[in-house]
Tab-separated table of C-alpha atoms in Angstrom:
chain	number	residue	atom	x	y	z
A	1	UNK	CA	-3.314	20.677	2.696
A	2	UNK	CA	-2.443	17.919	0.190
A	3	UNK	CA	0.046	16.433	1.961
A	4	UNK	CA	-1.918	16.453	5.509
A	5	UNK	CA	-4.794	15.163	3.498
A	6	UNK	CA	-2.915	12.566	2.452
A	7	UNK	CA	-0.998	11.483	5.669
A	8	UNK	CA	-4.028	11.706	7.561
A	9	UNK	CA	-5.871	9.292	5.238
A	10	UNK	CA	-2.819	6.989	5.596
A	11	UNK	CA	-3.161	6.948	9.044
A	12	UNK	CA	-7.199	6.477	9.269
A	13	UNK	CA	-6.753	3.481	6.871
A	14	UNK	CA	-3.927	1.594	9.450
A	15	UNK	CA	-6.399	2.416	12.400
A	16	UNK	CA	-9.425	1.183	10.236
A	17	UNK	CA	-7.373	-2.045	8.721
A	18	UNK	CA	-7.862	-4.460	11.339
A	19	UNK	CA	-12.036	-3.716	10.880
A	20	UNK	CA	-11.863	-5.316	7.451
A	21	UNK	CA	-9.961	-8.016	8.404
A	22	UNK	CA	-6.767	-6.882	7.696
A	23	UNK	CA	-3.843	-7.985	10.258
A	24	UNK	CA	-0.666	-7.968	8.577
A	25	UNK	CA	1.685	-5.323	7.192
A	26	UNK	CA	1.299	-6.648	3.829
A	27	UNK	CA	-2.310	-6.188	4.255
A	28	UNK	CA	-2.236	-3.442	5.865
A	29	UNK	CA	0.198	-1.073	3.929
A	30	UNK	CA	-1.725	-1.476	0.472
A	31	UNK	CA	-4.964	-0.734	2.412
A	32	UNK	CA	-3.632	2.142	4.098
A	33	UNK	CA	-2.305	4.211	0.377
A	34	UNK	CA	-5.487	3.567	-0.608
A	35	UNK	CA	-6.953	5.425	1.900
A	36	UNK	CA	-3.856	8.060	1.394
A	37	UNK	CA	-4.485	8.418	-1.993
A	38	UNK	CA	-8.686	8.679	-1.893
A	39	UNK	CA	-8.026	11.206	0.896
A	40	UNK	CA	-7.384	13.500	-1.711
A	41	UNK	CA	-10.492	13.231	-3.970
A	42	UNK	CA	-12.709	15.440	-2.558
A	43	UNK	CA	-10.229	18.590	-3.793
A	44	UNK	CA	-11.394	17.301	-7.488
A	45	UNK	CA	-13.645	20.302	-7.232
A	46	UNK	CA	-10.557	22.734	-7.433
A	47	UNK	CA	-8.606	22.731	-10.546
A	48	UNK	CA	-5.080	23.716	-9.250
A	49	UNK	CA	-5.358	20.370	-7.083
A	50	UNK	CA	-3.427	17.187	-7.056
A	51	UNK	CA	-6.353	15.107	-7.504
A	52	UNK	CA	-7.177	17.403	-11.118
A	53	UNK	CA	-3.972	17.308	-12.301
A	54	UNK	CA	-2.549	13.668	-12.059
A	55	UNK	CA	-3.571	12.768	-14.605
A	56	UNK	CA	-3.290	15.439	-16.719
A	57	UNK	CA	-6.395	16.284	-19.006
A	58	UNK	CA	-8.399	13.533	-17.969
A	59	UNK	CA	-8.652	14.189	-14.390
A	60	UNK	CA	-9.257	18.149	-15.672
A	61	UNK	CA	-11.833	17.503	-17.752
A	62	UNK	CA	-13.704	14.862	-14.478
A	63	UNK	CA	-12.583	18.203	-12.507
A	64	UNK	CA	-14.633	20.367	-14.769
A	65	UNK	CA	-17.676	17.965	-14.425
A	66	UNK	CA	-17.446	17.894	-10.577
A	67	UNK	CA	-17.508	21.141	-10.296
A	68	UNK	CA	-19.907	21.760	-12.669
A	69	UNK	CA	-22.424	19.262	-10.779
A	70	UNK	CA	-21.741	20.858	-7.448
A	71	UNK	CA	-22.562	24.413	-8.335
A	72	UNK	CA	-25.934	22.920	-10.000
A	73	UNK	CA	-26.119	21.102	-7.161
A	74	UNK	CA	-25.777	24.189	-4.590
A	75	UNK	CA	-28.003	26.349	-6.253
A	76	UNK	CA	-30.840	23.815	-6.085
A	77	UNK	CA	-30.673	22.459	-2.258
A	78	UNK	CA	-29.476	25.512	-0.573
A	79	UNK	CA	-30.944	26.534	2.181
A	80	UNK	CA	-32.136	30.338	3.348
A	81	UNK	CA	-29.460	30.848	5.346
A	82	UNK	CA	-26.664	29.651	2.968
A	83	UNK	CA	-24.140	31.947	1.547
A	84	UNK	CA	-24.432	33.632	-1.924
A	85	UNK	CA	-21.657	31.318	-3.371
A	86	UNK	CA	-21.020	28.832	-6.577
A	87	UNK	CA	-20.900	26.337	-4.432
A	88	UNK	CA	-17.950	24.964	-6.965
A	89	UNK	CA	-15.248	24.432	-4.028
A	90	UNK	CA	-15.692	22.291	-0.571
A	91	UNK	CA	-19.386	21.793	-1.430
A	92	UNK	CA	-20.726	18.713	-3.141
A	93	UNK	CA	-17.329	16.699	-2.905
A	94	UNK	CA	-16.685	17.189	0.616
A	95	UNK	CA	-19.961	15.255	2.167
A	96	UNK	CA	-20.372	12.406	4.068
A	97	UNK	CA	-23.311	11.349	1.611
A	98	UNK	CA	-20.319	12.102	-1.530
A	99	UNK	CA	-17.820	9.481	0.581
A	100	UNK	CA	-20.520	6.584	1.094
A	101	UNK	CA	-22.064	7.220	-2.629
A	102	UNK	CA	-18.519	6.859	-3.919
A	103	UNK	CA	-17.471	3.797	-1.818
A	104	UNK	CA	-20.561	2.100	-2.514
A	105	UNK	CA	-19.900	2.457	-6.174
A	106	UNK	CA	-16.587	1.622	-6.169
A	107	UNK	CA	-17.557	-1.536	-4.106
A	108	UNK	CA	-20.450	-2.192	-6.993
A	109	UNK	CA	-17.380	-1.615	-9.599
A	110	UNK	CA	-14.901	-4.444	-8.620
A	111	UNK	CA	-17.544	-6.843	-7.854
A	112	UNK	CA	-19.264	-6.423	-11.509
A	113	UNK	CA	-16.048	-5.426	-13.156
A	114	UNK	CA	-13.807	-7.804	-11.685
A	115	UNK	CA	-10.567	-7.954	-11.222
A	116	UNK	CA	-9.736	-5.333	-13.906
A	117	UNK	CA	-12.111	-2.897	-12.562
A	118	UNK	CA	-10.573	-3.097	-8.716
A	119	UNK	CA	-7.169	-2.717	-10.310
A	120	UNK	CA	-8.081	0.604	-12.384
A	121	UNK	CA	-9.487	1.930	-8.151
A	122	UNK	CA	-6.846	0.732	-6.616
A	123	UNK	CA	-4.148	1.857	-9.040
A	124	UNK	CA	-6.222	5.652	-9.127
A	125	UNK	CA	-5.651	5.547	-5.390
A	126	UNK	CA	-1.747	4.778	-5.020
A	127	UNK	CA	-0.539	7.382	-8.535
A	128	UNK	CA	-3.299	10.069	-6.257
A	129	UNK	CA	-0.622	9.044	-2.756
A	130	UNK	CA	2.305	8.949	-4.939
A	131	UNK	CA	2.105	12.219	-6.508
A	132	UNK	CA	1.981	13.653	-3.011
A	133	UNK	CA	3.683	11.754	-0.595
A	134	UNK	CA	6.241	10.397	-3.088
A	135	UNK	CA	7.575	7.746	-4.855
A	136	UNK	CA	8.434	5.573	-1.910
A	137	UNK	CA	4.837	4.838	-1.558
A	138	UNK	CA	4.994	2.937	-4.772
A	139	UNK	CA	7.904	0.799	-3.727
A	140	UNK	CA	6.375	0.237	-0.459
A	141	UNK	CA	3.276	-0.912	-1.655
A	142	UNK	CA	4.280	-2.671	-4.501
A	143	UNK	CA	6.923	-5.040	-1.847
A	144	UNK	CA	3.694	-5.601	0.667
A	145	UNK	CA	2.039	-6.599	-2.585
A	146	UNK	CA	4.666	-9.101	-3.759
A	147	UNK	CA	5.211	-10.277	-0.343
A	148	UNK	CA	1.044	-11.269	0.010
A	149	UNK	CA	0.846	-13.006	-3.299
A	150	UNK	CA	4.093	-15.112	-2.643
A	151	UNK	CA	2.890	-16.115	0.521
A	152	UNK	CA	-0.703	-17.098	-0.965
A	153	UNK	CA	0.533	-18.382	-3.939
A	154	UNK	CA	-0.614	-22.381	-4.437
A	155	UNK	CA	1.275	-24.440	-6.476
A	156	UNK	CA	-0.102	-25.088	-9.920
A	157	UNK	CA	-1.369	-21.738	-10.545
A	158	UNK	CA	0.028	-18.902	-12.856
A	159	UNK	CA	1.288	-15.839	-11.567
A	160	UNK	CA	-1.975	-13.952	-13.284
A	161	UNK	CA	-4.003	-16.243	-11.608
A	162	UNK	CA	-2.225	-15.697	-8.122
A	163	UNK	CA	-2.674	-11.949	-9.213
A	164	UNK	CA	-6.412	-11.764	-9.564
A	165	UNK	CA	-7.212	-13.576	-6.591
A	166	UNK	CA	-4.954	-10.527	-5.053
A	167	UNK	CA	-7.007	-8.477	-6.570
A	168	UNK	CA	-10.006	-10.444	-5.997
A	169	UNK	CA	-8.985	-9.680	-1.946
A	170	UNK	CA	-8.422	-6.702	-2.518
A	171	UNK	CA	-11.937	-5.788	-4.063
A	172	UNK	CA	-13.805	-6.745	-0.952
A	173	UNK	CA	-12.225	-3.768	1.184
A	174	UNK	CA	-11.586	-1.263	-2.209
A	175	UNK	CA	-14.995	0.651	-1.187
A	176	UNK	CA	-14.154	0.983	2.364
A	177	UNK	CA	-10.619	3.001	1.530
A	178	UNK	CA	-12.344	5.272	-0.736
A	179	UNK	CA	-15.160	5.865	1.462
A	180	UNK	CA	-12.745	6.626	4.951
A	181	UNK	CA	-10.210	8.346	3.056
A	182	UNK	CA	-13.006	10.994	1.521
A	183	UNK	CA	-14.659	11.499	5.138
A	184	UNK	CA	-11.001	11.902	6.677
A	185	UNK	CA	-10.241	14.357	3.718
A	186	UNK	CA	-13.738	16.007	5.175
A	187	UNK	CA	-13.146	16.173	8.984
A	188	UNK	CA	-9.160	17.528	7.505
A	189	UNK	CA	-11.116	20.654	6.020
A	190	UNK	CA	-13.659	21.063	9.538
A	191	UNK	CA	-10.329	21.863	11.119
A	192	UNK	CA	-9.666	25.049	9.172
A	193	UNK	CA	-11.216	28.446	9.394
A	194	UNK	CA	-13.172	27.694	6.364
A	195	UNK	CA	-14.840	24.329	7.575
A	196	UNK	CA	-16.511	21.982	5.615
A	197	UNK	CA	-20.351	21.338	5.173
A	198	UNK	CA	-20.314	17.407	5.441
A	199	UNK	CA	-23.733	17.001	6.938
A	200	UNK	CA	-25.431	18.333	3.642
A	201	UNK	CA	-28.492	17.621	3.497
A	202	UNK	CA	-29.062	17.972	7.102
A	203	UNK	CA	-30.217	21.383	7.393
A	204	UNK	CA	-28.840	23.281	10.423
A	205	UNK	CA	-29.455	27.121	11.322
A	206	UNK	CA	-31.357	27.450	8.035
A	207	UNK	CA	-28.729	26.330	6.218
A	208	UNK	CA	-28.128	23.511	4.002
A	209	UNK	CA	-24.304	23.510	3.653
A	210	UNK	CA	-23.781	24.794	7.379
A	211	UNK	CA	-19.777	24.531	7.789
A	212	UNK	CA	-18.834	22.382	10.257
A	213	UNK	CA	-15.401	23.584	12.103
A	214	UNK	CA	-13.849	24.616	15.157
A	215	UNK	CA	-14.702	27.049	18.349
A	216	UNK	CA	-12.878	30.283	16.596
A	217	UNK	CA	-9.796	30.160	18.620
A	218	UNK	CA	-9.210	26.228	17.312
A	219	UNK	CA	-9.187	26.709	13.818
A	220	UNK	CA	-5.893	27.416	11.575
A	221	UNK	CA	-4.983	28.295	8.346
A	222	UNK	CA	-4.623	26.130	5.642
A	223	UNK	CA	-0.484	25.976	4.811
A	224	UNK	CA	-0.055	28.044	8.009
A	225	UNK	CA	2.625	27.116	10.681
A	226	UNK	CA	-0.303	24.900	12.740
A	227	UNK	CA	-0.723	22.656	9.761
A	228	UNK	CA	3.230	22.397	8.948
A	229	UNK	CA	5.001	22.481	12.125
A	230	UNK	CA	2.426	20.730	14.047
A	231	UNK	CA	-0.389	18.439	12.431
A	232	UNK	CA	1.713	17.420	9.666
A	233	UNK	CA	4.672	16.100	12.428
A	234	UNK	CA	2.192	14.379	14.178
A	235	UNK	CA	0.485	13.064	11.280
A	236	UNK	CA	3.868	11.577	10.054
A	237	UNK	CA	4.631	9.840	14.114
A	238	UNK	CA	0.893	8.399	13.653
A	239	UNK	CA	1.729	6.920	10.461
A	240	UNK	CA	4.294	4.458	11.571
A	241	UNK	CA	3.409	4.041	15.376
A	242	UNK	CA	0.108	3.026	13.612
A	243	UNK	CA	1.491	0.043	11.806
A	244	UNK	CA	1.172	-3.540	13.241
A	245	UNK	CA	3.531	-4.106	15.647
A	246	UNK	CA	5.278	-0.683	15.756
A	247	UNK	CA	4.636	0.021	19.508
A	248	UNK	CA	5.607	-3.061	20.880
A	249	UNK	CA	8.948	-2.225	18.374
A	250	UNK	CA	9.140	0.969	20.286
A	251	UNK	CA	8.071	-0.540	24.067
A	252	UNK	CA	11.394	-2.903	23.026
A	253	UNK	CA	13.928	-0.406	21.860
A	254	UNK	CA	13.257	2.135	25.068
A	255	UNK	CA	13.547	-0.956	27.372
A	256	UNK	CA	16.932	-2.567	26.030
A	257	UNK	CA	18.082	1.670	25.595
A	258	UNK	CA	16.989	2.289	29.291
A	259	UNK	CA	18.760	-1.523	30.236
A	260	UNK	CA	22.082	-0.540	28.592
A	261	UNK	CA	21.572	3.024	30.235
A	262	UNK	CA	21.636	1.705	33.619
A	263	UNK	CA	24.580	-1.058	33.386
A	264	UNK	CA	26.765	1.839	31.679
A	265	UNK	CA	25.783	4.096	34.739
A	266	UNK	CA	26.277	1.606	37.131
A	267	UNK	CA	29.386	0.705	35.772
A	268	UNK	CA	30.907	4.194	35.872
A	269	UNK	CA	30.137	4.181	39.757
């Protein structure tokens, strides 16, 4: 689902843009790969994924260490109920409490760090989109990027200096795309027949990690025909209807196509 994952983070971060303060495409765009890219995170906890192999062994060995931590993790909170499991695999990563640790932290990063610090999380985020959605992000991203620092850019300073105070910007909402695009990645996974136990701790039906998912009939298989013919489709409409001003874009095209309709039909009668 790494390509779902990743489309549906892009589209949670254009619909959660404008709460941040975020207008603009050139905002918005950089915002939204964020999201795109942190939407994939949660699968650190399974070796063969994107997320552990970007970056070669680095992100295998912080793969290893997830992993390790959630099986620990499993064996000490779960419940009665719970199923004999490692608990390696959609368990510790895939929480709401995991997505608003992680944001938080990454929030505390950039403003201790600085500007170096939100540049390391922000660049993690768009090479995690990239590697599944393709280069184009990069472009994209890097245009909306150039395009908000010319546009900001005071006379007298440096390009560095017109840099960090991008960056600077771009720090204050860092914490919100990580934390969305993990809980998208989250409610991604409820959809499938193995669900996803984002409520840990809360303990429901003697169980700890109690999968939240669909009513049986609802739920598909991951890679299946649901996910590729239908949810990825509509993932990939959502992700440009969602951008600012694309429907009024749309509301204008239909209206001068249905105008020129009905002049050629009137002049053929």
């Amino acid at each position: 689902m790494g390509r779902s994952h990743a489309l549906s983070g892009w589209c949670a971060g254009l619909a959660v843009a404008p709460f941040v303060g975020l207008t603009s495409v050139a905002e918005v765009v950089p915002f939204a790969a964020a999201t795109a890219g942190y939407a994939l995170l949660p699968d650190l906890d399974h070796p063969g994924a994107s997320a552990s192999r970007v970056l070669g062994p680095i992100t295998g060995f912080v793969s290893g260490a997830v992993r390790a931590f959630s099986g620990l993790l499993y064996a000490i909170t779960k419940g009665p109920r719970d199923e004999d499991s490692t608990g390696r695999h959609r368990h510790a990563s895939h929480t709401l409490a995991a997505a608003i640790a992680l944001g938080f932290l990454t929030s505390s990063v950039g403003a201790t760090g600085g500007w170096r610090a939100v540049l390391g999380v922000a660049l993690f985020g768009l090479i995690l989109a990239a590697d599944v959605l393709g280069d184009w992000v990069l472009t994209v991203v890097v245009g909306a990027g150039a395009w908000t620092l010319a546009g900001t850019w005071l006379p007298g300073t440096t390009a560095a200096q017109a840099l960090q105070g991008g960056l600077a910007e771009i720090g204050s909402w860092i914490g919100v795309a990580v934390a969305v695009g993990m809980f998208v990645h989250c409610l991604g996974d409820s959809l499938t027949r193995s669900g996803c136990p984002w409520l840990w701790p809360l303990p429901i039906r003697g169980e700890t990690w109690y999968e939240i998912r669909l009513p049986r009939g609802l739920r598909f298989r991951t890679g299946g025909w649901v996910e590729n013919l239908l949810i990825a489709p509509a993932l990939v409409i959502g992700s440009v209807l969602l951008l600012p001003g694309a429907v009024q874009v749309l509301r204008d095209f239909l209206a001068a196509l249905l105008s020129t309709t009905s002049v050629w039909i009137a002049g053929s009668n």
